[in-house]
Every structure is written in structure tokens, then in C-alpha cells.
Amino acid sequence: MQTLRLDFREFVPEDVEDIVRLDADPRVMKYIADGRVHTREETLAHFPRILRYPRIYANLGAWRASRRDTGAFVGWFSLKYAGKSPDIEIGYRLRSQAWGQGFATEGATALVGYGFDTLELDRIVGVTHPDNIASQRVLMKAGLADAGWGRYYDRRLRLFAILGSEL
């Protein structure tokens, strides 16, 4: 998959160091789960799940995103089940150096289109930490509407959603 400025592809084992660096950045991890960075060992333990996800759930998972002009790693975007819920969630985690350049909105918008046009999903949700205003703006720019609050990942989170019929 491609956008104007981004290339997406499935992760391969050689990508693990990109994720180690991404998850070790306190700015990136501030609003993720408990807000703490992941150790190298934690990321190495989690990374095989990222590799397996598309084989378990066809056409879902996380995609490595890089700049089309330089090939530089930007971060990842995902469409996956939101924790234990049946909802399909759009997600993203970008290097802090890529913030403020519109990559998050560009990638999220592309995945909303993919989710509805290719996968024929009925609904896509996005969830954020209540204080993560930047991510909430990205979701709204990608077409999701503020839906109040939801309980995902054993937390009360801000919920955004879009129905395929709304496009």
C-alpha cells in the first residue's frame, strides 16, 4: 500500500530494531498503556506477535511505514481487533521526528479507505488516552467522529468511530 508520501509493508524480522528504538522513546510512549517506555527485552518478546498477526487475521495487522522519498522509517499503522473487543481499531505509532508533518493523518486516512473499500468493514474505531489531543485530531481528520468514551484494553478511553455507510 502507498500514499502520496508513505510506503507501507508487512513487518519482517529485520525490522525489530526500528521498533526497539520507537518503543524506547518516552515522547512516543507517553500515552500508550501505562506511559512507560519498553525495554529492549520487552520489545523483542512482543515483536513476534506483530509478525504473526496477519497470518492469524487475514488482511489485518500492523504495517511498517517509511517515507517514499528517503526510505526512512516513520513508524507503523495498524488495523486490528481492539483488545478483546470485536471492534476493528485503527492505530499508529510514529517516531517523534515524524510528528507535525501530516504523516499520521495521511496514513490513518489511507487505512480507513483500505478498511472500507478493500476489507468491506462496517465500522472502524480509534481509541486514545483522554489527554492525547494530537491523536484525537488525527482520528477526526481521518474521518472518525468523537463517540465519547469506551472501555478498551481494561481502561476507560476516548472513543472515535466511523461507519462505512458514512463515507
Short mmCIF file of N, CA and C in Angstrom, two decimals:
data_model
loop_
_atom_site.label_atom_id
_atom_site.label_comp_id
_atom_site.label_asym_id
_atom_site.label_seq_id
_atom_site.Cartn_x
_atom_site.Cartn_y
_atom_site.Cartn_z
N MET A 1 0.86 -1.17 0.00
CA MET A 1 0.00 0.00 0.00
C MET A 1 0.90 1.24 0.00
N GLN A 2 0.44 2.28 -0.63
CA GLN A 2 1.16 3.54 -0.70
C GLN A 2 0.21 4.71 -0.53
N THR A 3 0.76 5.80 -0.04
CA THR A 3 0.08 7.09 -0.07
C THR A 3 0.99 8.02 -0.85
N LEU A 4 0.66 9.27 -0.89
CA LEU A 4 1.48 10.23 -1.61
C LEU A 4 2.92 10.23 -1.09
N ARG A 5 3.07 10.14 0.24
CA ARG A 5 4.41 10.24 0.83
C ARG A 5 4.89 9.01 1.59
N LEU A 6 4.04 7.99 1.72
CA LEU A 6 4.39 6.85 2.55
C LEU A 6 4.29 5.53 1.79
N ASP A 7 5.20 4.62 2.11
CA ASP A 7 5.12 3.23 1.67
C ASP A 7 4.79 2.39 2.89
N PHE A 8 3.88 1.44 2.72
CA PHE A 8 3.51 0.50 3.78
C PHE A 8 3.88 -0.91 3.34
N ARG A 9 4.36 -1.70 4.28
CA ARG A 9 4.59 -3.11 4.01
C ARG A 9 4.49 -3.88 5.32
N GLU A 10 4.32 -5.19 5.18
CA GLU A 10 4.30 -6.02 6.39
C GLU A 10 5.68 -5.99 7.04
N PHE A 11 5.70 -6.17 8.33
CA PHE A 11 6.97 -6.23 9.04
C PHE A 11 7.68 -7.54 8.74
N VAL A 12 9.00 -7.49 8.78
CA VAL A 12 9.87 -8.66 8.67
C VAL A 12 10.78 -8.67 9.89
N PRO A 13 11.38 -9.82 10.22
CA PRO A 13 12.21 -9.88 11.42
C PRO A 13 13.30 -8.81 11.49
N GLU A 14 13.83 -8.42 10.35
CA GLU A 14 14.91 -7.43 10.34
C GLU A 14 14.45 -6.03 10.77
N ASP A 15 13.15 -5.82 10.92
CA ASP A 15 12.62 -4.51 11.33
C ASP A 15 12.62 -4.31 12.83
N VAL A 16 13.01 -5.31 13.58
CA VAL A 16 12.85 -5.25 15.03
C VAL A 16 13.58 -4.05 15.65
N GLU A 17 14.74 -3.68 15.14
CA GLU A 17 15.48 -2.57 15.74
C GLU A 17 14.73 -1.24 15.60
N ASP A 18 13.98 -1.08 14.51
CA ASP A 18 13.15 0.13 14.37
C ASP A 18 12.12 0.20 15.49
N ILE A 19 11.52 -0.93 15.82
CA ILE A 19 10.50 -0.96 16.88
C ILE A 19 11.15 -0.79 18.25
N VAL A 20 12.32 -1.36 18.45
CA VAL A 20 13.04 -1.18 19.72
C VAL A 20 13.27 0.31 19.96
N ARG A 21 13.76 1.02 18.95
CA ARG A 21 14.01 2.46 19.10
C ARG A 21 12.70 3.24 19.30
N LEU A 22 11.68 2.89 18.55
CA LEU A 22 10.39 3.58 18.66
C LEU A 22 9.81 3.44 20.06
N ASP A 23 9.79 2.23 20.58
CA ASP A 23 9.18 1.97 21.88
C ASP A 23 10.05 2.40 23.06
N ALA A 24 11.29 2.81 22.78
CA ALA A 24 12.18 3.30 23.84
C ALA A 24 12.11 4.82 23.98
N ASP A 25 11.34 5.49 23.13
CA ASP A 25 11.23 6.95 23.15
C ASP A 25 10.12 7.36 24.11
N PRO A 26 10.46 8.06 25.20
CA PRO A 26 9.43 8.44 26.17
C PRO A 26 8.34 9.34 25.59
N ARG A 27 8.67 10.15 24.60
CA ARG A 27 7.65 11.02 23.98
C ARG A 27 6.64 10.18 23.22
N VAL A 28 7.10 9.14 22.54
CA VAL A 28 6.22 8.26 21.77
C VAL A 28 5.31 7.46 22.70
N MET A 29 5.85 7.00 23.80
CA MET A 29 5.13 6.09 24.69
C MET A 29 4.30 6.79 25.76
N LYS A 30 4.33 8.10 25.81
CA LYS A 30 3.66 8.86 26.87
C LYS A 30 2.20 8.46 27.07
N TYR A 31 1.46 8.25 25.98
CA TYR A 31 0.03 7.95 26.07
C TYR A 31 -0.31 6.49 25.74
N ILE A 32 0.69 5.64 25.67
CA ILE A 32 0.48 4.23 25.35
C ILE A 32 0.44 3.43 26.66
N ALA A 33 -0.62 2.68 26.87
CA ALA A 33 -0.77 1.82 28.06
C ALA A 33 -0.47 2.63 29.32
N ASP A 34 0.55 2.22 30.09
CA ASP A 34 0.87 2.90 31.34
C ASP A 34 1.86 4.05 31.17
N GLY A 35 2.21 4.36 29.92
CA GLY A 35 3.06 5.51 29.65
C GLY A 35 4.55 5.30 29.79
N ARG A 36 4.96 4.08 30.08
CA ARG A 36 6.39 3.85 30.24
C ARG A 36 7.00 3.28 28.96
N VAL A 37 8.27 3.55 28.78
CA VAL A 37 8.96 3.01 27.61
C VAL A 37 9.12 1.50 27.78
N HIS A 38 9.30 0.83 26.67
CA HIS A 38 9.54 -0.62 26.70
C HIS A 38 11.04 -0.87 26.66
N THR A 39 11.46 -1.84 27.44
CA THR A 39 12.86 -2.24 27.38
C THR A 39 13.09 -3.01 26.08
N ARG A 40 14.33 -3.15 25.73
CA ARG A 40 14.68 -3.93 24.54
C ARG A 40 14.11 -5.35 24.65
N GLU A 41 14.22 -5.94 25.83
CA GLU A 41 13.75 -7.31 26.04
C GLU A 41 12.23 -7.40 25.87
N GLU A 42 11.50 -6.41 26.37
CA GLU A 42 10.05 -6.40 26.21
C GLU A 42 9.65 -6.31 24.74
N THR A 43 10.33 -5.45 24.01
CA THR A 43 10.03 -5.30 22.58
C THR A 43 10.37 -6.57 21.83
N LEU A 44 11.51 -7.17 22.12
CA LEU A 44 11.89 -8.42 21.46
C LEU A 44 10.88 -9.53 21.76
N ALA A 45 10.32 -9.54 22.96
CA ALA A 45 9.32 -10.55 23.32
C ALA A 45 7.99 -10.31 22.61
N HIS A 46 7.64 -9.04 22.37
CA HIS A 46 6.37 -8.68 21.75
C HIS A 46 6.41 -8.76 20.22
N PHE A 47 7.55 -8.52 19.64
CA PHE A 47 7.67 -8.38 18.18
C PHE A 47 7.16 -9.60 17.41
N PRO A 48 7.39 -10.84 17.84
CA PRO A 48 6.84 -11.98 17.08
C PRO A 48 5.32 -11.94 16.91
N ARG A 49 4.60 -11.36 17.86
CA ARG A 49 3.14 -11.22 17.71
C ARG A 49 2.80 -10.32 16.53
N ILE A 50 3.58 -9.26 16.34
CA ILE A 50 3.37 -8.36 15.20
C ILE A 50 3.55 -9.12 13.89
N LEU A 51 4.56 -9.99 13.86
CA LEU A 51 4.83 -10.77 12.65
C LEU A 51 3.74 -11.80 12.38
N ARG A 52 3.17 -12.38 13.43
CA ARG A 52 2.15 -13.44 13.28
C ARG A 52 0.75 -12.91 12.98
N TYR A 53 0.43 -11.72 13.42
CA TYR A 53 -0.94 -11.20 13.36
C TYR A 53 -1.57 -11.34 11.98
N PRO A 54 -0.90 -10.93 10.89
CA PRO A 54 -1.54 -11.03 9.57
C PRO A 54 -1.80 -12.48 9.12
N ARG A 55 -1.07 -13.41 9.66
CA ARG A 55 -1.31 -14.81 9.31
C ARG A 55 -2.51 -15.37 10.08
N ILE A 56 -2.76 -14.82 11.24
CA ILE A 56 -3.90 -15.26 12.05
C ILE A 56 -5.18 -14.59 11.58
N TYR A 57 -5.10 -13.28 11.32
CA TYR A 57 -6.26 -12.48 10.89
C TYR A 57 -5.95 -11.90 9.52
N ALA A 58 -6.42 -12.56 8.48
CA ALA A 58 -6.11 -12.16 7.11
C ALA A 58 -6.43 -10.69 6.87
N ASN A 59 -5.50 -10.01 6.25
CA ASN A 59 -5.64 -8.61 5.83
C ASN A 59 -5.63 -7.60 6.98
N LEU A 60 -5.45 -8.05 8.21
CA LEU A 60 -5.32 -7.15 9.35
C LEU A 60 -3.89 -7.22 9.86
N GLY A 61 -3.54 -6.28 10.72
CA GLY A 61 -2.22 -6.29 11.32
C GLY A 61 -1.62 -4.91 11.35
N ALA A 62 -0.30 -4.88 11.51
CA ALA A 62 0.44 -3.62 11.53
C ALA A 62 1.36 -3.58 10.33
N TRP A 63 1.49 -2.40 9.76
CA TRP A 63 2.34 -2.21 8.59
C TRP A 63 3.43 -1.20 8.91
N ARG A 64 4.63 -1.53 8.51
CA ARG A 64 5.77 -0.63 8.65
C ARG A 64 5.58 0.49 7.64
N ALA A 65 5.74 1.73 8.10
CA ALA A 65 5.59 2.89 7.23
C ALA A 65 6.94 3.57 7.07
N SER A 66 7.29 3.87 5.83
CA SER A 66 8.51 4.61 5.55
C SER A 66 8.23 5.71 4.55
N ARG A 67 9.09 6.69 4.56
CA ARG A 67 8.96 7.80 3.62
C ARG A 67 9.28 7.30 2.22
N ARG A 68 8.48 7.67 1.26
CA ARG A 68 8.72 7.26 -0.13
C ARG A 68 9.95 7.97 -0.69
N ASP A 69 10.22 9.21 -0.27
CA ASP A 69 11.33 9.96 -0.85
C ASP A 69 12.69 9.52 -0.31
N THR A 70 12.77 9.12 0.97
CA THR A 70 14.07 8.77 1.55
C THR A 70 14.16 7.32 2.02
N GLY A 71 13.02 6.66 2.16
CA GLY A 71 13.01 5.31 2.70
C GLY A 71 13.11 5.26 4.21
N ALA A 72 13.19 6.41 4.86
CA ALA A 72 13.35 6.45 6.32
C ALA A 72 12.12 5.91 7.03
N PHE A 73 12.36 5.14 8.08
CA PHE A 73 11.30 4.59 8.92
C PHE A 73 10.54 5.73 9.60
N VAL A 74 9.23 5.74 9.45
CA VAL A 74 8.37 6.76 10.06
C VAL A 74 7.68 6.19 11.30
N GLY A 75 7.26 4.93 11.22
CA GLY A 75 6.55 4.29 12.32
C GLY A 75 5.69 3.17 11.78
N TRP A 76 4.58 2.91 12.44
CA TRP A 76 3.67 1.87 11.95
C TRP A 76 2.23 2.33 12.06
N PHE A 77 1.40 1.70 11.24
CA PHE A 77 -0.04 1.90 11.23
C PHE A 77 -0.67 0.52 11.31
N SER A 78 -1.85 0.43 11.91
CA SER A 78 -2.48 -0.88 12.04
C SER A 78 -3.99 -0.81 11.91
N LEU A 79 -4.53 -1.92 11.49
CA LEU A 79 -5.95 -2.23 11.59
C LEU A 79 -5.99 -3.59 12.27
N LYS A 80 -6.56 -3.64 13.47
CA LYS A 80 -6.57 -4.89 14.23
C LYS A 80 -7.73 -4.86 15.21
N TYR A 81 -7.98 -6.02 15.79
CA TYR A 81 -9.01 -6.07 16.83
C TYR A 81 -8.56 -5.23 18.02
N ALA A 82 -9.48 -4.47 18.58
CA ALA A 82 -9.19 -3.59 19.71
C ALA A 82 -9.25 -4.41 20.99
N GLY A 83 -8.13 -4.95 21.38
CA GLY A 83 -8.06 -5.76 22.58
C GLY A 83 -8.96 -6.98 22.47
N LYS A 84 -9.81 -7.18 23.45
CA LYS A 84 -10.71 -8.33 23.47
C LYS A 84 -12.06 -8.04 22.82
N SER A 85 -12.20 -6.86 22.25
CA SER A 85 -13.48 -6.47 21.67
C SER A 85 -13.57 -6.96 20.22
N PRO A 86 -14.78 -7.01 19.67
CA PRO A 86 -14.93 -7.37 18.25
C PRO A 86 -14.69 -6.18 17.31
N ASP A 87 -14.43 -4.99 17.88
CA ASP A 87 -14.22 -3.80 17.07
C ASP A 87 -12.87 -3.83 16.38
N ILE A 88 -12.85 -3.32 15.15
CA ILE A 88 -11.59 -3.17 14.41
C ILE A 88 -11.11 -1.74 14.65
N GLU A 89 -9.89 -1.65 15.14
CA GLU A 89 -9.31 -0.38 15.55
C GLU A 89 -8.21 0.05 14.60
N ILE A 90 -8.20 1.33 14.28
CA ILE A 90 -7.08 1.91 13.56
C ILE A 90 -6.08 2.39 14.60
N GLY A 91 -4.81 2.12 14.37
CA GLY A 91 -3.77 2.53 15.30
C GLY A 91 -2.55 3.02 14.54
N TYR A 92 -1.70 3.71 15.25
CA TYR A 92 -0.46 4.21 14.66
C TYR A 92 0.49 4.59 15.78
N ARG A 93 1.75 4.49 15.48
CA ARG A 93 2.80 4.92 16.40
C ARG A 93 3.93 5.43 15.52
N LEU A 94 4.22 6.71 15.63
CA LEU A 94 5.22 7.34 14.77
C LEU A 94 6.40 7.84 15.57
N ARG A 95 7.57 7.80 14.95
CA ARG A 95 8.76 8.39 15.55
C ARG A 95 8.47 9.86 15.84
N SER A 96 8.97 10.36 16.93
CA SER A 96 8.70 11.75 17.28
C SER A 96 9.26 12.70 16.22
N GLN A 97 10.31 12.29 15.51
CA GLN A 97 10.87 13.13 14.45
C GLN A 97 9.90 13.27 13.27
N ALA A 98 8.90 12.40 13.19
CA ALA A 98 7.93 12.45 12.09
C ALA A 98 6.65 13.19 12.47
N TRP A 99 6.56 13.64 13.71
CA TRP A 99 5.36 14.33 14.17
C TRP A 99 5.23 15.70 13.49
N GLY A 100 4.00 16.16 13.38
CA GLY A 100 3.74 17.51 12.90
C GLY A 100 3.92 17.69 11.40
N GLN A 101 4.04 16.59 10.66
CA GLN A 101 4.25 16.68 9.22
C GLN A 101 3.08 16.09 8.43
N GLY A 102 2.02 15.70 9.13
CA GLY A 102 0.85 15.17 8.46
C GLY A 102 0.91 13.69 8.13
N PHE A 103 1.97 13.00 8.54
CA PHE A 103 2.09 11.57 8.23
C PHE A 103 1.02 10.74 8.94
N ALA A 104 0.72 11.09 10.18
CA ALA A 104 -0.28 10.32 10.93
C ALA A 104 -1.64 10.41 10.25
N THR A 105 -2.04 11.61 9.87
CA THR A 105 -3.33 11.79 9.19
C THR A 105 -3.33 11.09 7.83
N GLU A 106 -2.24 11.22 7.10
CA GLU A 106 -2.15 10.59 5.77
C GLU A 106 -2.26 9.07 5.87
N GLY A 107 -1.54 8.49 6.80
CA GLY A 107 -1.58 7.04 6.96
C GLY A 107 -2.91 6.55 7.50
N ALA A 108 -3.45 7.25 8.49
CA ALA A 108 -4.73 6.85 9.07
C ALA A 108 -5.85 6.95 8.04
N THR A 109 -5.84 7.99 7.24
CA THR A 109 -6.85 8.16 6.20
C THR A 109 -6.77 7.03 5.17
N ALA A 110 -5.55 6.65 4.82
CA ALA A 110 -5.36 5.55 3.87
C ALA A 110 -5.90 4.24 4.44
N LEU A 111 -5.68 3.99 5.72
CA LEU A 111 -6.17 2.75 6.32
C LEU A 111 -7.68 2.75 6.49
N VAL A 112 -8.28 3.90 6.72
CA VAL A 112 -9.74 3.97 6.75
C VAL A 112 -10.28 3.56 5.37
N GLY A 113 -9.69 4.11 4.32
CA GLY A 113 -10.10 3.73 2.97
C GLY A 113 -9.91 2.26 2.69
N TYR A 114 -8.77 1.72 3.09
CA TYR A 114 -8.49 0.30 2.92
C TYR A 114 -9.51 -0.55 3.68
N GLY A 115 -9.80 -0.15 4.91
CA GLY A 115 -10.74 -0.90 5.73
C GLY A 115 -12.12 -0.98 5.13
N PHE A 116 -12.59 0.10 4.55
CA PHE A 116 -13.92 0.11 3.97
C PHE A 116 -13.94 -0.38 2.52
N ASP A 117 -13.00 0.10 1.71
CA ASP A 117 -13.02 -0.24 0.28
C ASP A 117 -12.56 -1.66 -0.02
N THR A 118 -11.51 -2.10 0.66
CA THR A 118 -10.94 -3.42 0.37
C THR A 118 -11.49 -4.49 1.30
N LEU A 119 -11.50 -4.19 2.59
CA LEU A 119 -11.95 -5.20 3.57
C LEU A 119 -13.46 -5.20 3.78
N GLU A 120 -14.12 -4.16 3.30
CA GLU A 120 -15.58 -4.02 3.43
C GLU A 120 -16.04 -4.09 4.89
N LEU A 121 -15.28 -3.44 5.76
CA LEU A 121 -15.66 -3.37 7.17
C LEU A 121 -16.91 -2.50 7.31
N ASP A 122 -17.68 -2.74 8.35
CA ASP A 122 -18.85 -1.93 8.64
C ASP A 122 -18.51 -0.71 9.48
N ARG A 123 -17.50 -0.87 10.34
CA ARG A 123 -17.17 0.17 11.31
C ARG A 123 -15.69 0.09 11.66
N ILE A 124 -15.09 1.23 11.88
CA ILE A 124 -13.71 1.32 12.35
C ILE A 124 -13.70 2.26 13.54
N VAL A 125 -13.00 1.87 14.59
CA VAL A 125 -12.88 2.71 15.78
C VAL A 125 -11.43 3.13 15.97
N GLY A 126 -11.26 4.15 16.76
CA GLY A 126 -9.96 4.58 17.24
C GLY A 126 -10.11 4.93 18.70
N VAL A 127 -9.14 4.57 19.50
CA VAL A 127 -9.20 4.90 20.93
C VAL A 127 -7.91 5.62 21.32
N THR A 128 -8.07 6.57 22.24
CA THR A 128 -6.91 7.33 22.69
C THR A 128 -6.97 7.55 24.19
N HIS A 129 -5.81 7.81 24.75
CA HIS A 129 -5.73 8.30 26.12
C HIS A 129 -6.51 9.61 26.16
N PRO A 130 -7.23 9.89 27.24
CA PRO A 130 -8.04 11.11 27.30
C PRO A 130 -7.27 12.40 27.04
N ASP A 131 -5.99 12.42 27.37
CA ASP A 131 -5.19 13.65 27.21
C ASP A 131 -4.47 13.74 25.88
N ASN A 132 -4.58 12.73 25.04
CA ASN A 132 -3.84 12.72 23.78
C ASN A 132 -4.62 13.47 22.70
N ILE A 133 -4.61 14.77 22.82
CA ILE A 133 -5.37 15.64 21.92
C ILE A 133 -4.86 15.52 20.48
N ALA A 134 -3.56 15.41 20.29
CA ALA A 134 -3.00 15.32 18.94
C ALA A 134 -3.53 14.08 18.22
N SER A 135 -3.57 12.95 18.89
CA SER A 135 -4.07 11.73 18.27
C SER A 135 -5.58 11.83 18.00
N GLN A 136 -6.29 12.48 18.89
CA GLN A 136 -7.73 12.66 18.68
C GLN A 136 -7.97 13.50 17.43
N ARG A 137 -7.14 14.51 17.21
CA ARG A 137 -7.27 15.34 16.00
C ARG A 137 -6.99 14.52 14.75
N VAL A 138 -5.98 13.65 14.82
CA VAL A 138 -5.66 12.80 13.67
C VAL A 138 -6.86 11.93 13.32
N LEU A 139 -7.46 11.30 14.31
CA LEU A 139 -8.61 10.44 14.05
C LEU A 139 -9.76 11.22 13.42
N MET A 140 -10.00 12.41 13.89
CA MET A 140 -11.09 13.21 13.32
C MET A 140 -10.76 13.65 11.89
N LYS A 141 -9.51 14.02 11.63
CA LYS A 141 -9.11 14.38 10.27
C LYS A 141 -9.23 13.18 9.33
N ALA A 142 -9.06 11.97 9.87
CA ALA A 142 -9.18 10.75 9.06
C ALA A 142 -10.64 10.34 8.86
N GLY A 143 -11.57 11.11 9.45
CA GLY A 143 -12.98 10.86 9.21
C GLY A 143 -13.75 10.27 10.37
N LEU A 144 -13.07 9.89 11.46
CA LEU A 144 -13.76 9.32 12.61
C LEU A 144 -14.39 10.45 13.43
N ALA A 145 -15.52 10.16 14.04
CA ALA A 145 -16.22 11.15 14.86
C ALA A 145 -16.06 10.80 16.34
N ASP A 146 -16.06 11.82 17.15
CA ASP A 146 -16.00 11.63 18.60
C ASP A 146 -17.24 10.86 19.04
N ALA A 147 -17.03 9.71 19.67
CA ALA A 147 -18.14 8.87 20.13
C ALA A 147 -18.15 8.77 21.65
N GLY A 148 -17.47 9.70 22.32
CA GLY A 148 -17.50 9.72 23.77
C GLY A 148 -16.42 8.85 24.39
N TRP A 149 -16.87 7.89 25.18
CA TRP A 149 -15.95 7.04 25.94
C TRP A 149 -16.21 5.58 25.64
N GLY A 150 -15.17 4.78 25.76
CA GLY A 150 -15.30 3.34 25.60
C GLY A 150 -14.34 2.64 26.54
N ARG A 151 -14.59 1.38 26.74
CA ARG A 151 -13.70 0.59 27.60
C ARG A 151 -12.95 -0.40 26.72
N TYR A 152 -11.67 -0.16 26.56
CA TYR A 152 -10.79 -0.99 25.75
C TYR A 152 -9.48 -1.16 26.51
N TYR A 153 -8.88 -2.33 26.34
CA TYR A 153 -7.59 -2.61 26.99
C TYR A 153 -7.67 -2.39 28.50
N ASP A 154 -8.82 -2.73 29.08
CA ASP A 154 -9.05 -2.60 30.52
C ASP A 154 -8.91 -1.17 31.02
N ARG A 155 -9.20 -0.21 30.14
CA ARG A 155 -9.12 1.21 30.50
C ARG A 155 -10.32 1.96 29.92
N ARG A 156 -10.62 3.06 30.54
CA ARG A 156 -11.64 3.97 30.00
C ARG A 156 -10.91 4.94 29.08
N LEU A 157 -11.23 4.89 27.79
CA LEU A 157 -10.52 5.67 26.79
C LEU A 157 -11.49 6.49 25.96
N ARG A 158 -10.97 7.53 25.32
CA ARG A 158 -11.76 8.31 24.38
C ARG A 158 -11.99 7.45 23.15
N LEU A 159 -13.21 7.45 22.66
CA LEU A 159 -13.61 6.60 21.53
C LEU A 159 -13.99 7.46 20.34
N PHE A 160 -13.50 7.06 19.19
CA PHE A 160 -13.84 7.70 17.92
C PHE A 160 -14.27 6.58 16.98
N ALA A 161 -15.21 6.85 16.10
CA ALA A 161 -15.72 5.79 15.23
C ALA A 161 -16.22 6.36 13.92
N ILE A 162 -16.25 5.49 12.92
CA ILE A 162 -16.81 5.82 11.63
C ILE A 162 -17.47 4.56 11.06
N LEU A 163 -18.62 4.73 10.44
CA LEU A 163 -19.30 3.64 9.77
C LEU A 163 -19.01 3.73 8.27
N GLY A 164 -18.91 2.60 7.63
CA GLY A 164 -18.69 2.58 6.19
C GLY A 164 -19.77 3.31 5.43
N SER A 165 -20.97 3.27 5.95
CA SER A 165 -22.09 3.95 5.29
C SER A 165 -21.98 5.47 5.37
N GLU A 166 -21.08 5.98 6.20
CA GLU A 166 -20.90 7.43 6.35
C GLU A 166 -19.97 8.03 5.31
N LEU A 167 -19.34 7.17 4.54
CA LEU A 167 -18.39 7.68 3.52
C LEU A 167 -19.08 8.11 2.27
#
